[in-house]
Each structure stands twice: as structure tokens, then as C-alpha cells.
Coordinates of C-alpha atoms (C1' of nucleotides) in Angstrom, one line a residue:
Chain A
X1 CA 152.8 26.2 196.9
X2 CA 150.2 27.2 194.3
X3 CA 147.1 25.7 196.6
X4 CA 145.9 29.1 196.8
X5 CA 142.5 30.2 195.4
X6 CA 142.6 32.8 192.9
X7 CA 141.2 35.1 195.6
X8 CA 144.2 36.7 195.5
X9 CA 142.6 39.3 192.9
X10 CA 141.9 37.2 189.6
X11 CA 137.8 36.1 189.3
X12 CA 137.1 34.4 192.6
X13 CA 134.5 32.7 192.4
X14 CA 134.2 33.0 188.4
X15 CA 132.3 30.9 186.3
X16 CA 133.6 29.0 184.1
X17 CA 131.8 26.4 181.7
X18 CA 133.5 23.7 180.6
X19 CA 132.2 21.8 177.2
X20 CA 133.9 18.3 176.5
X21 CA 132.4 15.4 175.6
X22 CA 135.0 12.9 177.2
X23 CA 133.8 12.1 181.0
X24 CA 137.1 11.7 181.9
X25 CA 139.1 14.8 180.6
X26 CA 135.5 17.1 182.3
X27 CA 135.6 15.6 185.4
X28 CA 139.7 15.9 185.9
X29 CA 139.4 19.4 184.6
X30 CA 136.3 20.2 186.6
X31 CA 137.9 18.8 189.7
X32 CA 141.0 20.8 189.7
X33 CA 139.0 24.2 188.7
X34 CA 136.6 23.2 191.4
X35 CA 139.5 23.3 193.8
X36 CA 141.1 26.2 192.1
X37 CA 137.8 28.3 193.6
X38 CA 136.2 28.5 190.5
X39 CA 132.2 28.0 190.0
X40 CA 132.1 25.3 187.1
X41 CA 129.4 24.6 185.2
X42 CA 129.8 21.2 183.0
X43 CA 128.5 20.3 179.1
X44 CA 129.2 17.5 177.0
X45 CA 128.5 19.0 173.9
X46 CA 127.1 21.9 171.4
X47 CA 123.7 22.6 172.0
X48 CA 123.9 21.8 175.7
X49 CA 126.7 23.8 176.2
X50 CA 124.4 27.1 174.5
X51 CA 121.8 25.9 176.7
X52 CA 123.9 26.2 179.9
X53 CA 125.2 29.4 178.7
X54 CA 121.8 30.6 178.7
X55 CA 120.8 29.7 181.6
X56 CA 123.9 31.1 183.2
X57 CA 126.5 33.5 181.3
X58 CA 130.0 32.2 182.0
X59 CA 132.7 34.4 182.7
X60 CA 135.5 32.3 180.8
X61 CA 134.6 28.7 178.3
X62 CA 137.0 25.7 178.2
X63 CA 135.8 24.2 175.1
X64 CA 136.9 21.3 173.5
X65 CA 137.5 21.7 169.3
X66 CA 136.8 18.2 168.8
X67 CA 132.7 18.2 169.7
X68 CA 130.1 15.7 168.8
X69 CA 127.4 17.2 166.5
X70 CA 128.6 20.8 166.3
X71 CA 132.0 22.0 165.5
X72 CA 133.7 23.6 168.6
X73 CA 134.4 26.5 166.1
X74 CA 130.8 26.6 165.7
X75 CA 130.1 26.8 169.6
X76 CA 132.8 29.5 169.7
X77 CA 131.0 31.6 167.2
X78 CA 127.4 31.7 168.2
X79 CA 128.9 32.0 172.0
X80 CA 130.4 35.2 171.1
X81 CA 127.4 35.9 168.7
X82 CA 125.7 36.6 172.4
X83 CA 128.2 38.4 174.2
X84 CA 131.8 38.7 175.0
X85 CA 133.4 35.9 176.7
X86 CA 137.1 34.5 177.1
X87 CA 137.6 31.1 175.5
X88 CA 140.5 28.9 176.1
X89 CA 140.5 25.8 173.1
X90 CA 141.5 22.4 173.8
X91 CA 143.1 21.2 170.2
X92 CA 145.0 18.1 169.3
X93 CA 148.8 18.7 169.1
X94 CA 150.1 19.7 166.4
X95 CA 146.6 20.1 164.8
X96 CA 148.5 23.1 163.5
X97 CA 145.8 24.7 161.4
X98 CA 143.0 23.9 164.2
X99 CA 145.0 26.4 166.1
X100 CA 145.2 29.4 163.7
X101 CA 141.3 28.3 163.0
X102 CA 140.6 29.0 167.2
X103 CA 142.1 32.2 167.0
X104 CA 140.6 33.5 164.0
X105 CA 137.2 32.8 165.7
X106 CA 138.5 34.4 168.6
X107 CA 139.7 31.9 170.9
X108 CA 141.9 33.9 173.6
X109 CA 144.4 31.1 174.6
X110 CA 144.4 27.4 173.9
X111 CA 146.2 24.4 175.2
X112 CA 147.0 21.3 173.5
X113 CA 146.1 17.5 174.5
X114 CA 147.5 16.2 176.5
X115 CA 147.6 19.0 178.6
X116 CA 148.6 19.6 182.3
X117 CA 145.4 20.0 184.4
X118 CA 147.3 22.4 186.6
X119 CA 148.7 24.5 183.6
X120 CA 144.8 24.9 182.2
X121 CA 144.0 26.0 185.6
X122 CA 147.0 28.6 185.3
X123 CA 146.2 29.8 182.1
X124 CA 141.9 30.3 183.1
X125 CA 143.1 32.6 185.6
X126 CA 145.7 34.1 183.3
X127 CA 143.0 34.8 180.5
X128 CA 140.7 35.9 183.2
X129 CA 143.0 38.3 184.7
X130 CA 144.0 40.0 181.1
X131 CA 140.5 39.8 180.1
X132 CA 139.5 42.0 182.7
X133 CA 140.4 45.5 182.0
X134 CA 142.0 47.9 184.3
X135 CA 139.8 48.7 186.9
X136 CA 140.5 52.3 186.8
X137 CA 141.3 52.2 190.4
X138 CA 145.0 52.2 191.4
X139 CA 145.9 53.3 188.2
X140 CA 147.1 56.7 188.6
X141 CA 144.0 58.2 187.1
X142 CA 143.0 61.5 188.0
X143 CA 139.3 62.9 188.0
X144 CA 137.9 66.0 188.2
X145 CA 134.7 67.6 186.9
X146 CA 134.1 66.2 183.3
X147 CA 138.0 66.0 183.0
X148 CA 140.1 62.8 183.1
X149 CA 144.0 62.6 183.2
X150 CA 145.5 59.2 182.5
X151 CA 149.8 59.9 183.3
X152 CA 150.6 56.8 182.3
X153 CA 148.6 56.9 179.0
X154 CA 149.3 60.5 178.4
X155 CA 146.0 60.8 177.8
X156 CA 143.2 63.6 178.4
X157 CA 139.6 63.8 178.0
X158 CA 137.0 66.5 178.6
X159 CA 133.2 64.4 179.1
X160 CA 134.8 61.5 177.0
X161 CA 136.1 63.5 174.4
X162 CA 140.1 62.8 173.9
X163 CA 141.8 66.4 174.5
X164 CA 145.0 67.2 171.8
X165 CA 147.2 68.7 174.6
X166 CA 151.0 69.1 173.7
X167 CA 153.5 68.5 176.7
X168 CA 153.4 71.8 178.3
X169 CA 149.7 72.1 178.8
X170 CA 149.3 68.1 179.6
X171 CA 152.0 69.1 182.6
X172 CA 150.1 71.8 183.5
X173 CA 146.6 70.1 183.4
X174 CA 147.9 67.0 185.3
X175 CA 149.3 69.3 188.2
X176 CA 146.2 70.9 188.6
X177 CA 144.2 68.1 188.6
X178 CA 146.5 67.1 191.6
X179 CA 146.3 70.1 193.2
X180 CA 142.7 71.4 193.0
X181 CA 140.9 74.0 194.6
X182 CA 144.6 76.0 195.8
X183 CA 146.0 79.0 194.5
X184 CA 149.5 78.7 192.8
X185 CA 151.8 81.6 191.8
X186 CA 153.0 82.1 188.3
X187 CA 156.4 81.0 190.0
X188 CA 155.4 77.7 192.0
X189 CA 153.4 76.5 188.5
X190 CA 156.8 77.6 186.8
X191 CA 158.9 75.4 189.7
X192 CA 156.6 72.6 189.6
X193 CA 155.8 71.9 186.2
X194 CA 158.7 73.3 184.5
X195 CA 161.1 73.0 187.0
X196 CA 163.1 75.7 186.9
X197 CA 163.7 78.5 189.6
X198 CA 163.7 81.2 186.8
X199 CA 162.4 82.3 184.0
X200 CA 160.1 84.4 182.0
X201 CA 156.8 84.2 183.9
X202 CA 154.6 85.2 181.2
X203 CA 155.4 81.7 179.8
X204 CA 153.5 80.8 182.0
X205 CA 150.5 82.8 181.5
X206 CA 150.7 82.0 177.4
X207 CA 150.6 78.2 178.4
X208 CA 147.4 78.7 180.7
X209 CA 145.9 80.3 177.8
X210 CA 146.5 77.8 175.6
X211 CA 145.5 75.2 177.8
X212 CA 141.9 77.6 178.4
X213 CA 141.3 77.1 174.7
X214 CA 141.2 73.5 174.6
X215 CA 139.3 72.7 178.0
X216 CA 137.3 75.8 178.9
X217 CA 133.8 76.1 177.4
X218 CA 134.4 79.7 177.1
X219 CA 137.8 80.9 177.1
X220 CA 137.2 83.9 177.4
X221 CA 135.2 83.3 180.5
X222 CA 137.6 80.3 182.3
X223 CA 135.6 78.1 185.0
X224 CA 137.6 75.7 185.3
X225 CA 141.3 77.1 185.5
X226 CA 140.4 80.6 186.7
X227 CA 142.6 83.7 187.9
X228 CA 143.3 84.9 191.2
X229 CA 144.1 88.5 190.8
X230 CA 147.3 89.4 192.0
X231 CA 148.1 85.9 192.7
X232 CA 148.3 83.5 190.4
X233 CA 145.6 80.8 189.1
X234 CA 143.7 78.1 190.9
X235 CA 141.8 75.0 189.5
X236 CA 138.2 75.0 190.2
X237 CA 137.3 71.3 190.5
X238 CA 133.5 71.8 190.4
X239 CA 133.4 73.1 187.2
X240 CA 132.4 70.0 185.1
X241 CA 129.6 70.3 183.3
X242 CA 127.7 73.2 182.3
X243 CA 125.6 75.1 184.4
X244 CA 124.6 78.4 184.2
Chain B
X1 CA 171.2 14.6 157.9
X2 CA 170.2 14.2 161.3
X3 CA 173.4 13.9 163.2
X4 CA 173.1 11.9 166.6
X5 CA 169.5 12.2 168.4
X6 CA 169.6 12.6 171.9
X7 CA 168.6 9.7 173.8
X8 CA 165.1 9.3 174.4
X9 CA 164.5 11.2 170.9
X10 CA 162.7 14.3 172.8
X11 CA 164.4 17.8 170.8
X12 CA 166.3 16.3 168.5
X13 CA 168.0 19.2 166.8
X14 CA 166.4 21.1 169.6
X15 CA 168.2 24.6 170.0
X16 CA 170.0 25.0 173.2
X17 CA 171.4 28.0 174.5
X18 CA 173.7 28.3 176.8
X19 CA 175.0 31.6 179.1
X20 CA 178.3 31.0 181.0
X21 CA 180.5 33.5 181.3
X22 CA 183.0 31.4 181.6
X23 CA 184.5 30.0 178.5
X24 CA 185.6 26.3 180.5
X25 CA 182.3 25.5 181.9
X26 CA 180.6 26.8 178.3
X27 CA 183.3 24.9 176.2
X28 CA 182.2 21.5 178.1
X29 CA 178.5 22.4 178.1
X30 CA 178.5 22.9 174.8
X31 CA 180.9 19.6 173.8
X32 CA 178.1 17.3 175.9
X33 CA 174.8 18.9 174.3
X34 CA 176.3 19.0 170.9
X35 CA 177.1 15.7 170.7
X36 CA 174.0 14.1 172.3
X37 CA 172.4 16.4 169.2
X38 CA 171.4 19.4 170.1
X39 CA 172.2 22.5 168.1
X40 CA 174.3 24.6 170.6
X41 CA 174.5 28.0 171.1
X42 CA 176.6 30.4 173.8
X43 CA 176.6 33.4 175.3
X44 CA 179.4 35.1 177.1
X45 CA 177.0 37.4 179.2
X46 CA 173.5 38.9 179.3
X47 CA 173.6 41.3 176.6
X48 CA 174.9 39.0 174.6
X49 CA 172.5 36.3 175.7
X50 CA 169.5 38.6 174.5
X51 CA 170.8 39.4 171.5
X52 CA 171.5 35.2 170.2
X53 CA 168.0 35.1 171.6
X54 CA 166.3 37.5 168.7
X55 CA 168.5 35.9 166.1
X56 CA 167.6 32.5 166.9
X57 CA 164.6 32.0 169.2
X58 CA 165.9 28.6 171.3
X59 CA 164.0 25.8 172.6
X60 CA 165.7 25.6 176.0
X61 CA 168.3 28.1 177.7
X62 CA 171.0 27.1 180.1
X63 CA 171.5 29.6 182.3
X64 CA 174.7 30.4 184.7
X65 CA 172.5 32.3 188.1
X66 CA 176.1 34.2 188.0
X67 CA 176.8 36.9 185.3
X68 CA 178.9 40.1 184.7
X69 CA 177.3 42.8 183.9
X70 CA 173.0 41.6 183.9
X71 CA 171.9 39.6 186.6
X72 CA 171.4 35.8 185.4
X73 CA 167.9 36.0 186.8
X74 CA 167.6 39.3 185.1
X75 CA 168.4 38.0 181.7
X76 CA 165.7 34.9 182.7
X77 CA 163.0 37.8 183.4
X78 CA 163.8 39.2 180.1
X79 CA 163.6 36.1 177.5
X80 CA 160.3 35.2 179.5
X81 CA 158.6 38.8 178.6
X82 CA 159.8 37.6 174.9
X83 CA 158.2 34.6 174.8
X84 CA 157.5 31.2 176.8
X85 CA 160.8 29.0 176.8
X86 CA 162.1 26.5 179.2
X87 CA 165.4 27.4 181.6
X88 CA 167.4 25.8 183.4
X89 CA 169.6 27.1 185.9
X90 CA 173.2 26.9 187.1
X91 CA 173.8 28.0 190.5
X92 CA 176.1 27.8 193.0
X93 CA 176.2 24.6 195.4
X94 CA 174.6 25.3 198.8
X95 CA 173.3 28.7 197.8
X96 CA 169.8 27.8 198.8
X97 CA 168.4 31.3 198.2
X98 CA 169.7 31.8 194.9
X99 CA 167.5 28.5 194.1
X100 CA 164.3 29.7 195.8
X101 CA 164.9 33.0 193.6
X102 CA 165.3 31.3 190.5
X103 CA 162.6 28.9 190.4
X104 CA 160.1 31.9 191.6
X105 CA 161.5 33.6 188.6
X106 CA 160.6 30.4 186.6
X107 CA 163.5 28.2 185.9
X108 CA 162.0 25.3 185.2
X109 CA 165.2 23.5 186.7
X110 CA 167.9 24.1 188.3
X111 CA 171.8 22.6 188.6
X112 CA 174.1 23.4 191.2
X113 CA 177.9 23.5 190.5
X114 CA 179.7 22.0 190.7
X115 CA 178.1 19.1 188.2
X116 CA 177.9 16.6 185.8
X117 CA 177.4 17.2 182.1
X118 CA 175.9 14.5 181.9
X119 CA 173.3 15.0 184.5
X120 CA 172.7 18.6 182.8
X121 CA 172.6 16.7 179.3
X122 CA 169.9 14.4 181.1
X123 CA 168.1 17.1 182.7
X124 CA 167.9 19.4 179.4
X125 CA 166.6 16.0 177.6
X126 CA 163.9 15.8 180.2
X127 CA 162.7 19.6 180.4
X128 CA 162.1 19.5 177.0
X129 CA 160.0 16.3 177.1
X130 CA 158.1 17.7 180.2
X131 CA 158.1 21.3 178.1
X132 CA 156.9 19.8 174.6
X133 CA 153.5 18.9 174.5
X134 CA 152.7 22.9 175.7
X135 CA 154.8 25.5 176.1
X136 CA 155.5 26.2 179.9
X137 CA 153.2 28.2 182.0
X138 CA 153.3 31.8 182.4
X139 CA 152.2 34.3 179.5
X140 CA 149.9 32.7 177.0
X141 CA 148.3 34.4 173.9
X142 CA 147.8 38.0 173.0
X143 CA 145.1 39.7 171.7
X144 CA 144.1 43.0 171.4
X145 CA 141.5 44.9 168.2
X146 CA 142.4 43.0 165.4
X147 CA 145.5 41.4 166.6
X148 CA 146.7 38.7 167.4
X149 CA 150.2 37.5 168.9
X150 CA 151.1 33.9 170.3
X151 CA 154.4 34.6 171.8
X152 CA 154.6 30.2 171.9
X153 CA 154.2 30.0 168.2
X154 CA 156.0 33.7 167.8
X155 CA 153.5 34.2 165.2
X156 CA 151.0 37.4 165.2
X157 CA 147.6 37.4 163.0
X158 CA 145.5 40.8 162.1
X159 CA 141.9 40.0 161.4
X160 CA 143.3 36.2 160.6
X161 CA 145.8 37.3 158.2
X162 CA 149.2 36.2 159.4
X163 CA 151.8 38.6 159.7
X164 CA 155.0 38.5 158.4
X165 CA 156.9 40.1 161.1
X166 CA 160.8 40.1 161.3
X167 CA 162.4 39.4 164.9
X168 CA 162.4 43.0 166.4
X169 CA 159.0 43.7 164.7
X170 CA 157.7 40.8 166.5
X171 CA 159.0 41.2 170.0
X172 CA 157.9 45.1 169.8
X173 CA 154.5 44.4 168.9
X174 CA 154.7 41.8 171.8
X175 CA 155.6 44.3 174.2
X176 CA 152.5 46.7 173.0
X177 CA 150.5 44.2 173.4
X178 CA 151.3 43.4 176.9
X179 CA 151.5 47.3 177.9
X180 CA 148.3 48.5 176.3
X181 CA 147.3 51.9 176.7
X182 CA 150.3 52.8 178.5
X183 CA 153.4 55.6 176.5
X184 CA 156.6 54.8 176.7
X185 CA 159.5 57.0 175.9
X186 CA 161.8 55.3 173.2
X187 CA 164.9 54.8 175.7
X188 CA 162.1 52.1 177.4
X189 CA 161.3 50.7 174.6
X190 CA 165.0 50.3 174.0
X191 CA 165.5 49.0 177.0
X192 CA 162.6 46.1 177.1
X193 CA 162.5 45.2 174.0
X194 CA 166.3 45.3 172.7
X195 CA 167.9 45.3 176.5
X196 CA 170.2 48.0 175.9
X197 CA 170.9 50.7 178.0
X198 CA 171.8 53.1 175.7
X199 CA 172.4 53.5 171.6
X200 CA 170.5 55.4 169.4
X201 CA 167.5 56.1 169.8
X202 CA 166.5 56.6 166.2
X203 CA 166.4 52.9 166.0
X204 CA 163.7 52.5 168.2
X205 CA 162.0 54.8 165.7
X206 CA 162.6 53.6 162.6
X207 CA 161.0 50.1 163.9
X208 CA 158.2 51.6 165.1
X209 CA 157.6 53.3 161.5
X210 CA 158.7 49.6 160.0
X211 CA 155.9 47.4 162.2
X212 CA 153.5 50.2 161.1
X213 CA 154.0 49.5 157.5
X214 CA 152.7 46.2 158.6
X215 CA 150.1 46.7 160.8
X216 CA 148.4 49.9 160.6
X217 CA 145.5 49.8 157.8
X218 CA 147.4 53.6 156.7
X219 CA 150.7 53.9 157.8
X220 CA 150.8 57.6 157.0
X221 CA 147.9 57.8 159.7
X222 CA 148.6 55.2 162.5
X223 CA 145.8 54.6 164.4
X224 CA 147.5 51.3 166.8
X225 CA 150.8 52.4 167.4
X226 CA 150.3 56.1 167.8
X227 CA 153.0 59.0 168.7
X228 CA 153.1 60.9 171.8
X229 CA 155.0 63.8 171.0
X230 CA 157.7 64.6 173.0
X231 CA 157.2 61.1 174.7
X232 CA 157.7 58.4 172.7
X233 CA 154.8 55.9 171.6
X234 CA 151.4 54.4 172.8
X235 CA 149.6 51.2 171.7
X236 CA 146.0 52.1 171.2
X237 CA 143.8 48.5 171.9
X238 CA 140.5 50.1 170.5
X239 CA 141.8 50.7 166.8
X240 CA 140.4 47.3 165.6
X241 CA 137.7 48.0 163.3
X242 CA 137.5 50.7 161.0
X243 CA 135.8 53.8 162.5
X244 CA 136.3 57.3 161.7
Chain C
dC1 C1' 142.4 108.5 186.2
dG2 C1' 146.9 106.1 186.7
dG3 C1' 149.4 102.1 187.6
dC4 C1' 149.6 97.5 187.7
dT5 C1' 148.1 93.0 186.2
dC6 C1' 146.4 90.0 183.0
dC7 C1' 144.9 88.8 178.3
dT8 C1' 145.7 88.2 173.4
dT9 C1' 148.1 87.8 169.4
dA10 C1' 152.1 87.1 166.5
dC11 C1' 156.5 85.4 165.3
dG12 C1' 161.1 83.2 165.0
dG13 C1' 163.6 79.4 166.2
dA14 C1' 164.2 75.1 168.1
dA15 C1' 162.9 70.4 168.8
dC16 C1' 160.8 66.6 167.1
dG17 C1' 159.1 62.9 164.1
dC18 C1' 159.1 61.0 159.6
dG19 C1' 160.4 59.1 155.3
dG20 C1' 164.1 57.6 152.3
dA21 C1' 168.4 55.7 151.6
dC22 C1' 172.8 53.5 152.6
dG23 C1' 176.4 50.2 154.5
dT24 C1' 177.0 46.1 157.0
dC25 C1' 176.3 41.7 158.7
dG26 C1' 174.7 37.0 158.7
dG27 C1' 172.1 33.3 156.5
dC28 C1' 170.9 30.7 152.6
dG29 C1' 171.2 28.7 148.1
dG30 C1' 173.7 28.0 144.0
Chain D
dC1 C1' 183.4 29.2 147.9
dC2 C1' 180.9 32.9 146.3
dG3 C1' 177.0 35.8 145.5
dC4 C1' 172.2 37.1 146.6
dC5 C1' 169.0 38.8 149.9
dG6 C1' 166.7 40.1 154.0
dA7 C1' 167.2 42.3 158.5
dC8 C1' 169.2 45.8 161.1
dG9 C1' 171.3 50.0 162.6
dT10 C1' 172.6 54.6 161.2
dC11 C1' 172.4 58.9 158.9
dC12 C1' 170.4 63.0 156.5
dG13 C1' 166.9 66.3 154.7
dC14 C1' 162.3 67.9 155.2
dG15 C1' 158.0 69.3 157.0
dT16 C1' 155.5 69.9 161.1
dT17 C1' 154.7 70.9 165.8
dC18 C1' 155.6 73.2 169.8
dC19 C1' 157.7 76.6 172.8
dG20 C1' 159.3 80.9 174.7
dT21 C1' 159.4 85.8 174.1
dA22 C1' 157.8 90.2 173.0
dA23 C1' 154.4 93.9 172.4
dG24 C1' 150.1 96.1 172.5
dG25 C1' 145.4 96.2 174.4
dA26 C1' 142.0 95.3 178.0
dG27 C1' 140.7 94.8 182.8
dC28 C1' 141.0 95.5 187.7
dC29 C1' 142.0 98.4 191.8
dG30 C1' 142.9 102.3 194.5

DNA sequence: CGGCTCCTTACGGAACGCGGACGTCGGCGG
DNA sequence: CCGCCGACGTCCGCGTTCCGTAAGGAGCCG
């Protein structure tokens, strides 16, 4: 039932270094990763598990607390002195304190010994998954010019620089942003983002102002929302950055 | 003080609780499990399930597939976004589907009716073992800017100072952390994290302000949990260290 | 130049969020 | 058994933010 490789989405293919200086617990653990569809890289203790990091940067470490030589806590610490990297710390159970010590350092999960094989497997690709941030993709997220509109997030930005938009004009932006490069009427804008069939239109006008000021370069010359006389206002997509 | 251990000696003075909306079936349950040890707890329905759930966080929950009002496998989906925790499942005999539903959901067992308390007395005994030396798979830990939650432990950490964060505090934060980047309107908040479907919505509020006074460096100037006006509220994951 | 459209500004009121405080319930310890 | 204390849900007053409307001026077109 769970035989499948984490293909499905999560780090195929990841690498992931194991450090453990039992034989036994590496190999199990390496086996069942191996067949999990992870690339695993194996070390047995400190040093050597820097060096292999070196040589190749993992994408997730399953490091063992209890290390020969240097602290595991150490390992975690220069590890992350190099880069970012999702660890997952084997403690003793119960070790309570070896625990809140693992995720001071910055240890992203743990699992205590004795441990399923299969649930360590379910927790690397767990940890990988979260670790990975949205892709951006999929999400909802609109683009257009220098301007970015997250609907979930409620969240704005104009060339990476968050936009304080109250509810009206985030509405307003987000429907343009959806709709660009067409013409709306005072009334469709007024139907669509308000949602009512009546109303004062010059609302809507004030509220296209308003939104003008805080994403226009020049408000008083708009490129990016601009009017169609006698019609209404259009978004103008290709009005990112500035050129003159 | 301890009473009478359950057999093997796994959970004793483990906290069971058990859903049944039927006071028979719960009256017998509840007879068995107390008197092999366990510290028993009931439920009439889901609501109610949820809310002995915040009080008392339990080690194992015995859960009746068949509920008024919430679905059983409902109230299973909901105690697993709180935190890992072993269920067991009472379904109907024969219903095949109803199994395949609930151990995709995650039960970590199941029962059919109609059946032996003493099999389900066994059966809790054993998923407990099997559930001890790690919590069960699914969600692991949390971590986002400075925080840190471990929904196993229910404990939650900023900058590796631990937190003292009461039930509700705790299970909202939890739910940020699992939803970062993403507003939701109070009514959803109220409905993930309390599992109501209605009630006032100033509650949701004045916890937000409450976990603030915990976790935001200024609570006057929240820079984690910030306000969406007009929406609700948004957990901001990039608020770790102190920029300005 | 006249009429219409759009821009700009200002303002009152409503909606909203926040902080403080209170009453209640349940748990815990004396 | 009783009293203390923490957690929770509710309520109220205040300050802020936001919205819709109105009114005057500027711009566009015939």
C-alpha cells in the first residue's frame, strides 16, 4: 500500500545523508530510504559526515545525537553553519532534554529509538515536503507587470514591495489582474467586485483613484490602470517597470 | 495510588477517550477500560468529543464511525490536525467501506460491532504499546521564524524559550503554523480550531490578542500574527529575527 | 465654446479591531 | 468540603480605519 516512491510530488530522487555510527541501524535505515527512491549517502560519524556534505550537499540529514567524537548537536550546528538543510534527530526515548536541545539547534523533526524504519521514512518525506516552500505555481497567484496578488494571503506587492491596500482596492486590483488588457464599465467593476446591480458609480471612480495612488508611479499620469474615455477603465498589463 | 494497571503494564493511567453516542455501548466501554486502569473519558457526540479533547489532551480515542450531528471520521480528521494521537474505530459489522475510509483517515485500528469489551480493552492495550515509543505517523514538528511547535509533546518553543501556552493558545498557534502565509476570516478559525459552527466571533479575537501577548516581541505591533482588516488574520513565517 | 466626463478633495458616519474587565466554570490544594 | 486560581467566553468603550457620497474643478470632444 505505501510501496510507492515519493515520486508522487515530494523530493524524488532527494538526497539524503544519513550519519550513524551503528552498522546496523545505517544499513536498515539506508535500505528502506534506498527503496523509498531516495539517493542516500551514508556516514558513521562527525567529521566524515561534514566531509560527505561537502562533497555532496544533502537535501535532508538523518543524524544520530549520540555520535562518536563529535556531538550530533555539534554536526547539526556547523551543518547549518554552511547552508540550510532539514534535519530529522535520532534521540534516546525519553532523553527528554536531548529533544528540546535538537530543536533549539534547529532540528526539524526527530524520532526516538527504537524507531519504525517505515515511520522515519514517512516523516523524511514529510519534512521534505514542508521544507519546500510553495512553489508559487498552482497557488492562485496572480502576476502582472511588477505587480503580484496573492488571494489567499491577501497580499500585494509592487517590484517586491508589500502594497497597504484596504479591501475595496485589493478587490479591485485582484479583478483586474484577472482581467487584463479589457475594458470594463464603471457598472461591470461595480457588479463584479462589489456585487451590487446599483449604486452610486462615482464610488467607483473614488476607489480607482485611490487604488492609482498606491500602485501608479504617477497618479496623475496612470499606466497601469488607465481610462477609456466614455467607457470605463482597462488594466494595462505591460506597464511594469518604468520606461519612458 | 496507582489503582489497577492494565495487563501488560503499557498506559497505565493512560487517558482514554471514548465517543459513543450511545450511553449503553459508552457505559460498558467505559466500565471495561476503567477497571483494567485507564482514566476514562466520554463523549456523547462530536462537538462534544472536541471540546473533552482541549481540556484534556488523551492518549488514545475510541471512536464510534457512527455519530449525530459530526461525522465520526470527521471528528478523527479534526483531533489529528490538533495533534498526533492514536484512534481506534467502532464501525459497523460488514460495512467494509466504512473500514477502508477509516483507516485511510488514519485509525490506527478498528472494531466492528457488534464486540467484545474485552477484545477492545486488548486492542487499546496494544495500540498504545505499538503507539508509545513514537507518536504515530502523520504530522510531525513545526517550525516556522523563531517558533517552534511539537504538536506530539504539545509544547511550542520561541528562539528555545518554551512557551507557556494554555490549550486554545496552543492549538491556534498550531493551526498558523500549519497554514502559513495564508488569511483566514475569524468564522474559520472558529471553525478549525474550536469546531464550532457558529458563536461569537469576538472570541476568536480576544485569543488571537491573548497568544500575541505571548509570542509577538511587541504585542501592540504584531509582526507573526498580523490583522487583515476586514478579513480576519494571517501568520507571517518571515517575522523571526528582528528587522525593521 | 458648451456639454459631458473624469479627476480631486473633503467629510461624516459606519464598521472594525483592540484593550480592559467581568462572571463562570473546572481543577487543584489546603 | 471549601476556597483559590487559571482559563475561557462575553461584553463594553474607545480610537482608528475605511467607505460612500457630494461638490467643485479640470479635461476631452464635437
Amino acid at each position: 500500500m505505501e510501496q510507492r516512491t515519493p515520486g508522487a510530488g515530494a523530493g524524488a530522487g532527494s538526497r539524503v545523508l544519513v550519519v550513524d555510527d551503528d552498522p546496523t541501524v545505517a544499513e536498515i535505515v539506508t535500505g528502506y530510504l534506498d527503496r523509498a527512491g531516495y539517493v542516500v549517502d551514508r556516514a558513521g560519524d562527525g567529521p566524515d559526515a561534514l566531509a560527505r556534505a561537502a562533497a555532496h550537499w544533502p537535501d535532508l540529514v538523518v543524524l544520530d545525537l549520540m555520535l562518536p567524537g563529535m556531538d550530533g548537536l555539534e554536526v547539526c550546528r556547523r551543518m547549518r553553519g554552511r547552508g540550510p538543510v532539514p534535519v530529522i534527530m535520532l534521540t534516546a526515548r525519553g532523553d527528554e532534554d536531548d529533544r528540546i536541545l535538537g530543536l533549539e539547534v534547529g532540528a526539524d523533526d526527530y524520532v526516538t529509538k527504537p524507531f519504525s524504519p517505515r515511520e522515519l521514512v514517512l516523516r523524511v518525506g514529510s519534512v521534505l515536503r514542508r521544507a519546500r516552500p510553495a512553489p508559487a505555481a498552482a497557488s492562485g497567484l496572480l502576476r502582472a507587470g511588477g505587480l503580484t496578488v496573492d488571494p489567499a494571503a491577501r497580499r500585494a506587492t509592487k517590484n517586491g514591495a508589500e502594497l497597504a491596500l484596504t479591501i475595496r482596492e485589493f478587490d479591485l486590483l485582484a479583478f483586474f489582474l484577472r482581467h487584463p488588457g479589457r475594458a470594463f464599465a464603471r457598472e461591470e467593476l461595480m457588479r463584479e467586485v462589489w456585487g451590487w446591480d446599483f449604486g452610486d458609480l462615482s464610488t467607483v471612480t473614488v476607489h480607482v483613484r485611490r487604488l492609482r495612488g498606491k500602485v501608479e508611479d504617477d497618479p496623475a499620469r496612470p499606466r497601469i490602470v488607465r481610462t477609456v474615455w466614455g467607457v470605463g477603465y482597462r488594466f494595462d498589463p505591460a506597464a511594469g517597470l518604468g520606461e519612458e
